[in-house]
Structure formats: structure tokens, C-alpha cells
Coordinates of C-alpha atoms and ligand atoms in Angstrom, one line a residue:
M14 CA -43.0 -199.1 94.9
V15 CA -43.8 -200.5 98.2
L16 CA -47.7 -200.5 99.5
E17 CA -47.5 -199.8 103.3
T18 CA -50.0 -202.5 104.3
S19 CA -49.4 -204.9 107.6
F20 CA -50.8 -208.8 108.4
E21 CA -51.8 -207.8 112.7
P22 CA -54.1 -208.5 115.1
C23 CA -57.7 -207.2 114.3
D24 CA -60.8 -207.2 116.2
F25 CA -62.9 -207.0 112.5
V26 CA -66.8 -206.2 114.1
L27 CA -69.7 -206.9 112.0
F28 CA -72.9 -204.8 112.3
G29 CA -75.7 -205.9 110.9
T30 CA -74.6 -209.7 111.3
K31 CA -77.9 -211.2 110.7
G32 CA -79.0 -209.4 107.2
D33 CA -78.7 -210.9 104.7
L34 CA -75.3 -209.5 103.6
A35 CA -73.3 -210.7 106.1
R36 CA -74.6 -214.2 106.4
R37 CA -74.5 -214.8 102.0
K38 CA -71.5 -212.4 101.4
L39 CA -69.4 -212.0 103.5
L40 CA -69.8 -215.2 106.7
P41 CA -69.1 -217.6 104.2
S42 CA -65.8 -215.3 102.9
L43 CA -64.9 -215.2 107.1
Y44 CA -64.7 -218.9 106.4
Q45 CA -62.6 -218.6 102.9
L46 CA -60.2 -216.5 104.7
E47 CA -59.4 -218.5 107.6
K48 CA -59.4 -222.4 105.1
A49 CA -56.6 -219.6 103.9
D50 CA -54.5 -218.9 106.8
L51 CA -55.3 -215.4 105.5
I52 CA -57.3 -214.0 109.1
H53 CA -55.0 -213.5 112.0
Q54 CA -55.1 -215.6 115.0
D55 CA -55.5 -213.2 117.8
T56 CA -58.1 -211.2 115.3
K57 CA -61.2 -211.6 117.0
I58 CA -64.6 -211.4 115.0
I59 CA -67.1 -208.9 116.5
G60 CA -71.0 -209.9 115.0
V61 CA -73.8 -206.9 116.4
A62 CA -77.5 -207.3 115.6
R63 CA -80.1 -206.6 117.9
D64 CA -81.3 -210.1 118.5
S65 CA -80.8 -211.2 122.2
V66 CA -78.9 -214.7 121.7
T67 CA -76.3 -216.2 123.9
L68 CA -72.6 -216.3 121.9
D69 CA -73.4 -220.7 121.2
E70 CA -76.3 -219.4 119.9
Y71 CA -74.6 -217.2 117.4
I72 CA -72.3 -219.3 116.9
A73 CA -74.8 -222.0 115.6
V74 CA -76.9 -219.5 113.6
V75 CA -73.0 -218.8 111.7
K76 CA -72.3 -222.3 111.3
E77 CA -76.0 -222.8 109.7
N78 CA -75.9 -219.6 107.1
I79 CA -71.7 -221.0 106.6
E80 CA -72.7 -224.3 105.5
K81 CA -76.1 -222.6 103.6
F82 CA -73.8 -220.2 101.4
G83 CA -70.8 -220.4 101.6
G84 CA -71.2 -223.7 99.1
E85 CA -68.7 -226.1 100.0
A86 CA -68.7 -229.3 103.0
L87 CA -67.8 -227.7 105.9
C88 CA -64.1 -228.0 106.7
D89 CA -64.2 -229.2 110.6
E90 CA -60.4 -228.1 111.7
T91 CA -60.6 -224.4 109.1
W92 CA -64.3 -223.7 111.6
Q93 CA -62.7 -224.6 115.1
R94 CA -60.7 -222.5 114.4
L95 CA -62.8 -219.8 112.9
A96 CA -65.7 -220.4 115.8
S97 CA -63.0 -219.2 118.8
K98 CA -62.2 -216.4 116.9
L99 CA -66.2 -215.1 117.3
D100 CA -68.3 -212.8 120.1
Y101 CA -71.6 -211.6 119.5
V102 CA -72.9 -208.1 121.4
Q103 CA -76.8 -207.0 121.3
I104 CA -77.4 -203.3 120.9
D105 CA -79.7 -201.0 119.4
M106 CA -77.2 -199.2 116.9
K107 CA -79.0 -196.1 116.8
D108 CA -79.2 -196.2 121.0
I109 CA -75.9 -194.3 121.5
D110 CA -75.7 -195.5 125.6
S111 CA -75.5 -198.8 124.2
Y112 CA -71.6 -198.7 122.9
N113 CA -71.2 -198.5 126.4
E114 CA -71.1 -202.1 126.3
F115 CA -70.2 -202.4 122.8
K116 CA -67.1 -200.6 124.2
E117 CA -66.3 -204.0 126.9
H118 CA -65.8 -206.7 124.1
V119 CA -63.5 -204.7 121.9
D120 CA -59.7 -204.6 122.6
E121 CA -59.6 -200.3 122.6
S122 CA -54.7 -200.9 122.1
R123 CA -55.0 -202.0 118.5
T124 CA -57.2 -201.9 114.7
M125 CA -60.5 -202.1 114.7
V126 CA -62.2 -202.8 111.3
C127 CA -66.3 -201.9 112.0
Y128 CA -68.1 -203.2 109.2
L129 CA -71.5 -201.0 108.5
A130 CA -73.0 -204.0 106.8
T131 CA -76.6 -202.1 108.2
P132 CA -79.0 -199.7 106.2
P133 CA -77.2 -196.5 105.7
S134 CA -79.5 -194.4 106.7
I135 CA -77.6 -195.7 110.7
Y136 CA -74.5 -195.1 109.2
G137 CA -74.4 -191.8 110.8
D138 CA -75.6 -193.3 114.8
I139 CA -73.3 -196.5 114.6
C140 CA -70.4 -193.5 114.4
K141 CA -71.6 -191.4 116.7
G142 CA -73.0 -194.0 119.3
L143 CA -69.0 -195.3 119.2
N144 CA -67.1 -191.9 119.3
A145 CA -70.0 -191.7 123.1
A146 CA -68.2 -195.0 123.8
G147 CA -64.7 -193.3 123.0
I148 CA -63.1 -195.8 120.8
I149 CA -62.6 -194.0 118.1
D150 CA -58.7 -193.2 117.8
K151 CA -56.4 -193.7 114.0
S152 CA -56.5 -197.0 114.1
V153 CA -60.2 -197.5 113.8
R154 CA -61.2 -198.4 110.1
V155 CA -65.2 -197.9 108.6
V156 CA -66.3 -199.8 105.7
L157 CA -69.2 -198.4 104.0
E158 CA -71.6 -201.0 102.5
K159 CA -73.1 -199.5 97.8
P160 CA -74.9 -197.3 97.7
I161 CA -73.8 -194.8 99.5
G162 CA -77.2 -192.4 99.7
H163 CA -79.9 -191.8 96.8
D164 CA -78.6 -189.4 95.3
L165 CA -76.1 -186.8 95.5
E166 CA -77.3 -185.6 97.9
T167 CA -77.9 -187.4 100.2
S168 CA -75.2 -189.5 99.8
Q169 CA -73.2 -185.5 100.9
I170 CA -75.2 -186.0 104.1
I171 CA -74.1 -189.5 104.8
N172 CA -70.3 -189.1 103.6
N173 CA -70.4 -186.5 106.2
Q174 CA -72.0 -188.0 109.1
V175 CA -68.9 -190.1 109.2
A176 CA -66.4 -187.5 107.9
E177 CA -67.6 -185.6 111.5
F178 CA -65.8 -188.8 113.4
F179 CA -62.9 -190.3 110.6
D180 CA -61.0 -189.5 108.2
E181 CA -61.0 -189.9 104.9
S182 CA -58.0 -192.8 104.6
Q183 CA -59.8 -194.2 107.6
I184 CA -63.2 -195.2 105.8
Y185 CA -63.2 -198.1 103.2
R186 CA -65.8 -197.4 100.9
I187 CA -67.0 -201.3 99.1
D188 CA -67.9 -201.6 95.2
H189 CA -67.6 -205.6 95.7
Y190 CA -67.0 -205.1 91.6
L191 CA -63.3 -204.3 92.3
G192 CA -62.7 -207.1 94.5
K193 CA -64.1 -209.8 91.6
E194 CA -60.4 -211.2 90.2
T195 CA -61.6 -210.5 86.9
V196 CA -61.9 -207.1 87.8
L197 CA -58.6 -206.5 88.8
N198 CA -56.6 -208.1 86.0
L199 CA -58.4 -205.0 83.8
V200 CA -55.3 -203.5 85.1
A201 CA -52.9 -206.6 84.6
L202 CA -54.2 -206.9 79.9
R203 CA -53.6 -203.0 80.7
F204 CA -50.7 -202.0 81.6
A205 CA -48.8 -205.7 82.2
N206 CA -49.1 -205.9 78.5
S207 CA -47.8 -203.5 75.6
I208 CA -49.4 -205.1 72.9
F209 CA -52.9 -203.4 74.7
A210 CA -51.1 -200.3 77.0
T211 CA -50.2 -199.2 73.0
N212 CA -52.9 -199.8 71.4
W213 CA -55.8 -198.7 74.2
D214 CA -58.2 -195.3 72.3
H215 CA -59.9 -193.6 69.7
N216 CA -56.7 -194.6 67.8
C217 CA -57.6 -198.3 67.8
I218 CA -60.9 -198.9 69.6
D219 CA -64.2 -198.6 67.5
H220 CA -66.5 -198.1 70.7
V221 CA -66.3 -200.2 74.1
Q222 CA -69.7 -203.2 75.6
I223 CA -70.1 -203.5 79.5
S224 CA -72.6 -205.6 79.8
V225 CA -73.5 -206.3 83.7
A226 CA -76.1 -209.3 82.9
E227 CA -78.1 -211.2 86.1
S228 CA -80.9 -214.1 86.0
V229 CA -82.5 -212.9 89.2
G230 CA -84.5 -211.2 90.1
I231 CA -84.8 -209.1 93.1
E232 CA -84.5 -211.7 95.5
G233 CA -87.0 -211.0 97.9
R234 CA -85.2 -207.0 98.4
W235 CA -88.3 -205.3 97.2
G236 CA -88.7 -202.9 99.6
Y237 CA -85.1 -202.1 99.1
F238 CA -84.5 -202.3 95.1
D239 CA -88.1 -200.5 94.4
E240 CA -86.7 -197.3 95.9
A241 CA -83.2 -197.7 93.8
G242 CA -83.9 -200.1 90.2
Q243 CA -81.2 -200.8 88.6
M244 CA -79.3 -197.1 87.9
R245 CA -78.8 -196.7 91.7
D246 CA -78.5 -200.2 92.3
M247 CA -75.5 -201.4 89.4
V248 CA -74.7 -198.1 87.2
Q249 CA -74.0 -195.7 89.3
N250 CA -71.5 -197.8 90.8
H251 CA -70.9 -201.5 89.2
L252 CA -70.8 -200.3 86.2
L253 CA -69.7 -197.1 86.4
Q254 CA -66.2 -198.5 87.8
I255 CA -65.7 -201.4 85.7
L256 CA -65.5 -198.5 83.3
T257 CA -63.2 -196.3 85.0
L258 CA -61.0 -199.4 84.7
I259 CA -60.9 -199.3 81.3
A260 CA -61.1 -195.5 80.5
M261 CA -58.8 -194.9 83.0
E262 CA -54.7 -193.0 82.2
P263 CA -52.6 -195.3 83.6
P264 CA -52.0 -194.7 86.9
T265 CA -48.0 -194.8 88.1
T266 CA -48.3 -196.7 90.4
L267 CA -50.5 -199.3 92.4
D268 CA -51.2 -196.7 95.6
A269 CA -54.4 -195.9 96.8
D270 CA -54.6 -192.3 95.3
S271 CA -53.1 -193.1 92.5
I272 CA -55.5 -195.0 90.7
R273 CA -58.1 -193.4 91.7
D274 CA -57.5 -189.8 91.0
E275 CA -57.6 -191.6 87.7
K276 CA -60.4 -193.2 88.4
L277 CA -61.9 -189.2 89.5
K278 CA -60.7 -187.6 85.8
V279 CA -62.8 -190.7 83.8
L280 CA -65.9 -190.2 86.0
K281 CA -65.3 -186.2 85.2
A282 CA -65.5 -186.8 81.8
L283 CA -68.4 -188.4 81.8
R284 CA -70.9 -185.8 79.1
P285 CA -73.4 -185.3 80.7
I286 CA -76.8 -186.9 79.4
D287 CA -79.9 -184.7 80.4
A288 CA -83.2 -184.0 78.9
S289 CA -81.7 -182.5 75.5
N290 CA -80.2 -186.0 74.5
V291 CA -81.8 -188.8 76.9
R292 CA -84.4 -190.4 74.9
E293 CA -81.2 -190.8 72.2
N294 CA -78.6 -192.3 74.8
T295 CA -80.5 -194.3 77.3
V296 CA -82.8 -197.2 77.7
R297 CA -84.8 -198.2 80.8
G298 CA -87.1 -201.5 80.4
Q299 CA -88.8 -203.5 83.1
Y300 CA -89.5 -207.1 83.4
I301 CA -92.8 -208.7 83.3
S302 CA -93.9 -211.9 83.4
G303 CA -91.9 -214.3 81.5
F304 CA -89.7 -217.9 81.3
V305 CA -85.8 -218.2 83.1
K306 CA -84.4 -221.6 82.7
G307 CA -87.3 -222.6 81.5
Q308 CA -89.0 -221.8 84.9
E309 CA -91.9 -219.8 84.8
V310 CA -91.1 -216.3 87.0
P311 CA -93.5 -213.1 87.8
G312 CA -92.7 -209.4 86.7
Y313 CA -91.5 -207.0 88.4
L314 CA -94.6 -206.2 89.3
E315 CA -96.2 -209.4 91.2
E316 CA -93.0 -209.6 93.6
E317 CA -93.9 -210.6 96.1
G318 CA -94.5 -206.9 98.6
A319 CA -95.1 -205.2 95.2
N320 CA -96.1 -201.9 94.5
E321 CA -98.3 -202.5 91.4
R322 CA -98.1 -199.2 90.6
S323 CA -93.6 -198.3 90.4
E324 CA -91.9 -197.6 87.4
T325 CA -88.3 -198.9 88.9
E326 CA -86.1 -199.4 86.1
T327 CA -84.7 -203.5 86.2
F328 CA -82.8 -202.7 82.7
V329 CA -81.2 -200.0 81.8
A330 CA -78.5 -199.6 78.0
L331 CA -76.8 -196.7 78.3
K332 CA -74.7 -195.2 74.9
V333 CA -71.9 -193.1 77.4
E334 CA -69.5 -190.4 75.7
I335 CA -66.3 -189.7 77.5
D336 CA -65.2 -186.0 76.9
N337 CA -61.1 -186.1 76.7
W338 CA -58.6 -186.7 74.2
R339 CA -57.9 -191.5 74.6
W340 CA -61.2 -191.4 74.3
G341 CA -62.7 -188.9 72.1
G342 CA -66.0 -191.1 69.9
V343 CA -65.1 -194.4 71.1
P344 CA -68.7 -194.9 72.6
F345 CA -69.1 -196.9 75.7
Y346 CA -72.2 -199.0 76.5
L347 CA -73.3 -199.8 79.1
R348 CA -76.1 -201.9 79.5
T349 CA -77.9 -204.0 82.6
G350 CA -80.3 -206.4 83.8
K351 CA -82.4 -208.4 86.0
R352 CA -83.9 -211.7 85.1
M353 CA -82.4 -211.8 81.8
P354 CA -81.6 -215.2 79.9
N355 CA -77.7 -215.7 81.7
K356 CA -75.6 -214.3 84.7
V357 CA -73.1 -212.9 82.0
S358 CA -70.9 -210.2 83.3
E359 CA -68.8 -209.3 80.0
V360 CA -66.3 -206.2 78.3
V361 CA -66.3 -205.9 75.3
I362 CA -63.8 -203.9 73.1
Y363 CA -64.3 -203.1 69.5
F364 CA -60.6 -202.9 67.5
K365 CA -60.8 -200.3 64.4
R366 CA -61.1 -202.0 61.0
Q367 CA -58.2 -202.9 58.5
P368 CA -58.0 -199.4 56.3
H369 CA -57.4 -201.6 53.7
N370 CA -59.1 -205.5 53.1
L371 CA -56.1 -207.2 51.4
F372 CA -59.1 -210.3 51.6
K373 CA -62.4 -209.3 49.8
E374 CA -62.4 -213.2 47.9
S375 CA -62.3 -214.3 51.6
F376 CA -64.6 -211.7 53.3
S377 CA -66.0 -209.0 51.6
Q378 CA -65.7 -206.2 54.8
L379 CA -62.9 -207.7 57.1
P380 CA -63.9 -208.4 60.9
P381 CA -62.8 -205.9 64.1
N382 CA -61.0 -207.1 66.5
K383 CA -62.6 -207.9 69.1
L384 CA -61.1 -208.7 73.0
T385 CA -63.1 -209.6 75.2
I386 CA -62.8 -210.1 79.3
R387 CA -65.1 -212.4 80.6
L388 CA -66.2 -210.9 84.0
Q389 CA -68.1 -213.7 85.3
P390 CA -69.0 -216.6 84.8
D391 CA -66.1 -219.0 82.9
E392 CA -63.5 -216.5 83.6
G393 CA -61.3 -215.8 80.6
V394 CA -59.9 -212.9 78.7
E395 CA -60.5 -213.8 74.7
V396 CA -58.7 -212.2 71.3
T397 CA -60.8 -212.5 68.7
V398 CA -58.1 -213.1 65.1
M399 CA -58.0 -213.3 61.5
N400 CA -56.6 -216.6 60.4
K401 CA -55.5 -218.4 57.4
V402 CA -57.1 -221.4 57.0
P403 CA -54.2 -224.0 56.1
G404 CA -54.3 -225.6 53.1
L405 CA -52.9 -225.9 49.0
T406 CA -54.6 -223.5 46.3
T407 CA -54.7 -223.0 43.0
S408 CA -56.4 -220.1 43.1
G409 CA -53.5 -217.4 44.6
N410 CA -55.7 -216.5 46.7
M411 CA -56.1 -217.6 50.7
D412 CA -58.9 -218.4 52.3
L413 CA -59.3 -216.5 56.3
Q414 CA -61.6 -217.7 58.9
K415 CA -62.3 -216.1 62.2
S416 CA -60.7 -217.7 65.9
K417 CA -59.9 -217.2 68.4
L418 CA -57.1 -216.6 71.4
N419 CA -59.1 -217.7 74.6
L420 CA -57.5 -217.6 77.8
S421 CA -59.7 -220.1 80.0
F422 CA -58.7 -219.3 84.0
S423 CA -60.1 -221.9 84.8
E424 CA -58.2 -224.5 82.5
A425 CA -54.9 -221.9 82.8
F426 CA -55.5 -222.0 86.4
K427 CA -56.7 -225.2 87.1
D428 CA -54.8 -225.8 90.7
E429 CA -56.6 -222.5 92.2
R430 CA -60.0 -221.8 93.4
I431 CA -61.1 -217.9 91.8
A432 CA -62.2 -216.0 95.5
D433 CA -65.2 -214.8 95.8
A434 CA -64.8 -210.8 96.1
Y435 CA -65.9 -210.1 99.5
E436 CA -62.9 -212.7 100.3
K437 CA -60.5 -210.2 98.8
L438 CA -62.1 -207.4 99.8
L439 CA -62.1 -208.3 103.6
L440 CA -58.1 -208.8 103.7
E441 CA -57.6 -205.4 101.7
V442 CA -59.1 -203.9 104.7
M443 CA -57.8 -206.2 107.4
I444 CA -54.1 -205.4 106.6
G445 CA -55.9 -201.7 105.5
N446 CA -54.8 -200.9 101.9
Q447 CA -57.9 -198.6 100.3
A448 CA -56.7 -199.1 96.5
L449 CA -60.0 -201.6 96.3
F450 CA -62.1 -198.7 97.4
V451 CA -63.9 -195.8 96.7
R452 CA -63.2 -192.9 97.9
R453 CA -66.1 -190.2 98.4
D454 CA -64.3 -187.8 95.7
E455 CA -65.0 -190.6 93.3
V456 CA -68.7 -191.6 94.8
E457 CA -69.9 -188.1 94.5
A458 CA -69.0 -187.7 90.9
A459 CA -71.0 -190.3 89.9
W460 CA -74.1 -189.3 91.9
K461 CA -73.4 -185.6 89.8
W462 CA -73.6 -187.8 86.4
V463 CA -76.6 -190.2 87.2
D464 CA -78.4 -187.8 88.9
G465 CA -78.2 -185.9 85.7
I466 CA -80.1 -189.2 84.3
F467 CA -83.3 -189.4 86.4
S468 CA -83.7 -185.8 86.3
A469 CA -84.5 -186.1 82.8
W470 CA -85.9 -189.4 82.7
N471 CA -87.9 -187.0 85.8
A472 CA -89.3 -184.7 82.8
S473 CA -89.8 -186.6 80.0
N474 CA -92.6 -188.6 82.2
E475 CA -92.4 -191.6 80.3
P476 CA -92.2 -195.4 81.8
P477 CA -89.8 -197.7 81.3
E478 CA -91.0 -200.4 78.7
P479 CA -91.2 -203.6 79.5
Y480 CA -89.5 -206.5 78.5
Q481 CA -90.5 -209.9 79.2
A482 CA -88.2 -211.8 82.0
G483 CA -85.9 -214.7 80.5
T484 CA -85.1 -211.7 77.7
W485 CA -82.3 -209.5 76.8
G486 CA -84.6 -206.5 77.6
P487 CA -86.9 -204.0 75.2
V488 CA -86.2 -204.2 71.9
A489 CA -85.0 -200.2 72.5
S490 CA -82.3 -201.5 73.8
I491 CA -81.3 -203.3 70.3
A492 CA -82.0 -199.9 68.7
L493 CA -80.1 -198.0 71.0
L494 CA -76.7 -199.6 69.0
A495 CA -78.4 -200.3 65.9
R496 CA -79.1 -196.3 64.9
D497 CA -74.9 -196.4 65.1
D498 CA -75.2 -199.4 62.8
R499 CA -73.9 -201.6 65.6
A500 CA -75.0 -204.5 67.5
W501 CA -74.5 -205.5 71.3
Y502 CA -71.8 -208.8 71.7
E503 CA -73.7 -211.9 72.2
S504 CA -72.0 -215.8 72.0
R505 CA -73.2 -216.4 75.0
I506 CA -77.1 -216.3 74.2
G507 CA -78.8 -219.1 75.0
K508 CA -75.9 -221.5 76.5
K509 CA -76.8 -222.8 79.9
R510 CA -75.5 -221.4 82.8
Ligands
NDP623 N1 -78.3 -208.1 100.0 C1 -77.1 -207.6 99.7 O1 -76.9 -208.9 98.8 C2 -76.4 -206.7 99.4 C3 -76.2 -205.5 100.6 N2 -75.5 -204.5 100.0 C4 -75.7 -203.3 101.5 O2 -75.2 -204.1 102.8 C5 -76.0 -203.1 103.1 C6 -77.2 -204.2 104.6 O3 -77.7 -205.2 103.6 P1 -78.8 -206.3 103.8 O4 -77.9 -206.9 104.2 O5 -79.2 -207.0 102.9 O6 -80.1 -205.4 104.8 P2 -80.9 -206.5 105.8 O7 -82.2 -205.4 105.7 O8 -80.8 -207.9 105.1 O9 -79.5 -205.7 107.2 C7 -79.4 -205.3 107.4 C8 -79.3 -205.3 108.8 O10 -78.9 -204.9 109.7 C9 -79.3 -204.7 111.1 N3 -80.4 -203.5 112.0 C10 -80.8 -202.8 111.2 N4 -81.3 -200.9 111.9 C11 -80.8 -201.7 112.9 C12 -80.8 -201.5 114.6 N5 -80.5 -200.0 114.4 N6 -79.7 -201.9 115.6 C13 -79.9 -202.8 115.2 N7 -79.4 -203.8 114.3 C14 -80.4 -203.2 113.2 C15 -81.3 -205.3 110.5 O11 -81.0 -205.8 111.9 P3 -82.6 -207.1 112.3 O12 -82.9 -207.9 111.0 O13 -82.7 -207.2 113.8 O14 -84.1 -205.7 111.4 C16 -80.0 -206.3 109.4 O15 -79.5 -207.0 110.1 C17 -77.3 -202.2 103.0 O16 -76.6 -200.7 103.6 C18 -77.3 -202.4 101.1 O17 -77.0 -202.4 100.4 C19 -74.7 -204.3 99.4 C20 -74.6 -205.1 98.0 C21 -74.9 -206.3 97.7
LIG624 O1 -74.9 -205.0 94.3 C1 -74.9 -206.1 94.0 O2 -74.9 -206.8 93.4 C2 -75.7 -208.2 93.2 C3 -74.6 -208.8 91.6 O3 -73.5 -209.3 92.0 P1 -72.8 -210.2 91.5 O4 -71.5 -210.3 92.1 O5 -73.4 -210.9 91.4 O6 -72.5 -209.3 90.1 C4 -77.2 -207.7 92.7 O7 -77.7 -208.5 92.7 C5 -77.3 -206.9 94.0 O8 -79.3 -206.9 93.1 C6 -77.0 -205.8 93.6 O9 -77.2 -204.8 95.4

């Protein structure tokens, strides 16, 4: 099947162009797309914010941000091409009347992409403003940032506000992990390789671990983060999306709804965690001061702007069961936290042990095969296998050792630059492919499951467990696996990155 996408000029409108996300991620990504010649020459990029600045001043600010956050020296030719596409409109996004001024800047005869890099609380106002100005039709696409809402109820309110003006086919809900090369590679690995496709269930897999560790703290976003916490900021979206790609049934095609239908089934099959099982299946933590990469860092409650009594979690570990035929009895262990020793995201699939050991002389118990998918950094795929140590012996036995088959992206694809997730997603919105965006029913199924955990935590009235910055979280997270006679895979602990 050929996906229906098109590379045509559009008006790409960046609401919130002066915000943190736009400055650090979206503008540098647009620059990279321009560099790769992936923005149509007639496309216009319109920044929207409430500052009163001239177009020249705006262009200077965009340049400054791309230089600061782009991670490489600016190529003058690329920059000139991008700068020539820029436009700026000053409006108060809550003021419905101001959208008439905005209307003057767009060409209604072509596709308009509205990227809402703003707090979700004003998504509804923006939609109303665009509607009042009479510029919404079927060719308009709207991009929503995560997390959408605070829980199922508030996410439904926001989704309803947007749905009043846009069909689901026009709504692109971002989860930037779905734009990461290595996350996308999960689909390739599973469905393009029979060696994995045929061994991907409870018959062959013992358990799965998904770790997304960050060494940063909350990076000056206390106001936002304290309302959200690590569960809403990372688990409800990124970790559950990774889980669905690992656990879903084969989609019939790569088109958006085939994939999203299968992901949704997984979210609906997650076993609820409630007051009856929350203690044995969850751990939440909050960092106290410590050292990360040799630098002393403050605790969460000492961060700038902090409320000293906050009980917001900065670390979560979960044991997740999927109640379906494929995954019955195979736990998925998830963990994510701020201020961990390294930034490391990886998926480790532990296969079942061999039913009988022929090599007792060498190994009293044969270790299981492991498939490690390094999402970031040092992107790659690694399989741990048992191998005969070469050599002659008189004992008649074979010496075995554990070896690794390692595919390192940086070595295998030396000449390919790994694109940032936002580059991929911005391109997909511009060409009109929804496959890498989250459908409303997925967001709601994820919230429903996460809300159950929050209810149970709230009922338990227990504060998060403290952990020292620069460690792998509270000891209880080790106990979560130890109870099942398992341990977190920590191959990359201690490596400086
Ligand atoms: N920052 C990040 O790393 C990530 C952010 N996100 C999501 O992206 C979205 C944006 O986040 P972020 O960039 O951090 O937030 P910021 O607060 O930094 O940026 C939001 C921007 O929206 C503008 N804005 C807000 N209200 C109005 C208004 N009434 N009229 C005009 N402009 C307005 C703000 O303008 P002003 O500066 O004038 O107040 C600000 O520039 C959020 O939904 C967030 O959850 C998702 C993943 C990561
Ligand atoms: O969405 C978010 O993601 C980042 C982590 O993203 P990564 O691509 O650097 O792994 C996280 O730091 C931030 O708090 C969260 O909002």
C-alpha cells in the first residue's frame, strides 16, 4: 500500500514561537529540514507570539536560538533560505478579535499547519480565534503538544474544545518519542525480521524492561513540572507509547489507523493498578541533593521556584501486566526518573532460558538471551548470545562465554546524521501523514490507566520515597524486580556520557 502524502507548499504557523519548546527544539528542527531541502521552497513559516517586535527583530531572535540550540555552526546559505520564509504576527492568543490581523498573513488557498507550542489551556482559545476569523477548513492541520490535560477528564475537555473545529483526521497529537529513529526502528526490527517476529510472545519472552533515565533535573520548569510529575510528563505518553510498539499485534499496513488500532488494543489490555495492588506494582520517588557527573546538584525541593512541601514524583517504576493472549505472564517493568547518573533510554527483552542445560561444566545455569535496543544515546541494537570459546581441550567439554552481536548506528550508518525526533515529526505533519501521531482514543486509554494509579497513590497517602540525585532511584525500585527474582539491566551504569 502507498501512503497518501504530498510535498506541497504550506503556511506553517508556530503559535508560541518565543517559548521554550519552540526555541530549543522546533526552530532548530526547521533549520535542519531546510538544510536537507525538505521544506518546500514556497512554504512560509509564521511565528506567533504576544511580543511587539518587528519582523527583522524576530528573524534575529530565531537566528540566535538556532545558533544557541542547533548544536552546530550555522550554514549561511541554509539560514538565508530559511530566513526568507519567516514571518511574524503579534497577537494575544486569548483575544478572539486579534485573529483578523493574523488572517492577513496566511494564504487560505493552501494547507495551513498550526503548531500549538503553548500551554494546552489556550488550545480552545486558539481554535475559536481561527474559527472567528473564518480560516478553518479541511485543509488546516492542528498539532497539539503533550501532555494533553492532567487526567482523563481534563484531556476530554481539551480534546472536545479542539474537536469542535477540527476532525480527528486534521489533528496531530505529538509524542516526540514516536519521531525518534530508534523508537521507529522497533517496528522495523519486529516486523522485518522473522527471527524476532516468530519469537515475540509469552512462549519465548520472559520479561521486558523499559528504562528512560535523564540526568537533568527539571530545567527551570518547576511551575509546569510540579503540576505534572514524572508520571504525567513521561509515563502517560512516552513510556506507554514505547510499550505499545513493543507489545502490539502486527498492523496490516503502515498506515496511521492500522498502527493506532493495534496500539490502542494494548493500552486497553493493561491490567489496572489500583489500591489492591499499587504497593507491589509501583514505586515513586523524589530526588534529594546529590552529585550528577561530579557536579553537586540541589534536591527537587530546593530547585528554583520550589514549594518545599511538594510531594510530586520525579521518579516512577512500574510492573505492568498486559492481559492478552500474547503477553499473559510476561511482566513489563518500566522506570523513568530525573537526576539519574546518565541519560540512557533502552529497552531490554529477556528471552526465556533453555529448557535443558548441556553445558553445566561451563555454566551451572545458562544465562538468557537478551535483546537490547539502545534508544539513546549510542543508538543501536545488541543481542547477547552464548558462544563457544575457540580452542582445543582434552576434557571433552565446551567452554562457553557470553558474547554480544552489536549493531551500532554510528558505525553502521557512518554517513547518516540521526535526525532529531522533532525534525521527523514536523516533516510528517507537513506531508500529512498521521501514523506517528497519537489518536484521541489512545490518549484517553492511557489517561484512564494512569488515573487509576493516581487514585491509588492518593488513597495510600504515602509521600514519594527520597533518592539521592545521581543514583538510579529509590531502593524500592530494585525490590520491585527482586521480588520476582529479577534485576534491572544496568550495563551502562557508571559510563560517563
Ligand atoms: N519545553 C519542553 O521541553 C516541552 C514542552 N512541551 C509542551 O509544549 C508546550 C509549550 O511548552 P513550553 O514551550 O515549555 O512553554 P512556554 O511557557 O515556554 O511557552 C509557551 C509560549 O506560549 C506563549 N503564550 C502563552 N499564552 C499566550 C497568549 N495568551 N498569547 C500569546 N502567547 C501566549 C508564551 O508567551 P509569553 O512568553 O509571552 O508568556 C510562551 O512563549 C506545552 O504544551 C508543553 O507541555 C512538551 C514537551 C517538551
Ligand atoms: O517530553 C519531555 O521529554 C523530555 C525528555 O525527552 P528526550 O528526548 O530528551 O529524552 C523531558 O526532559 C521533559 O521533561 C518532557 O516534558
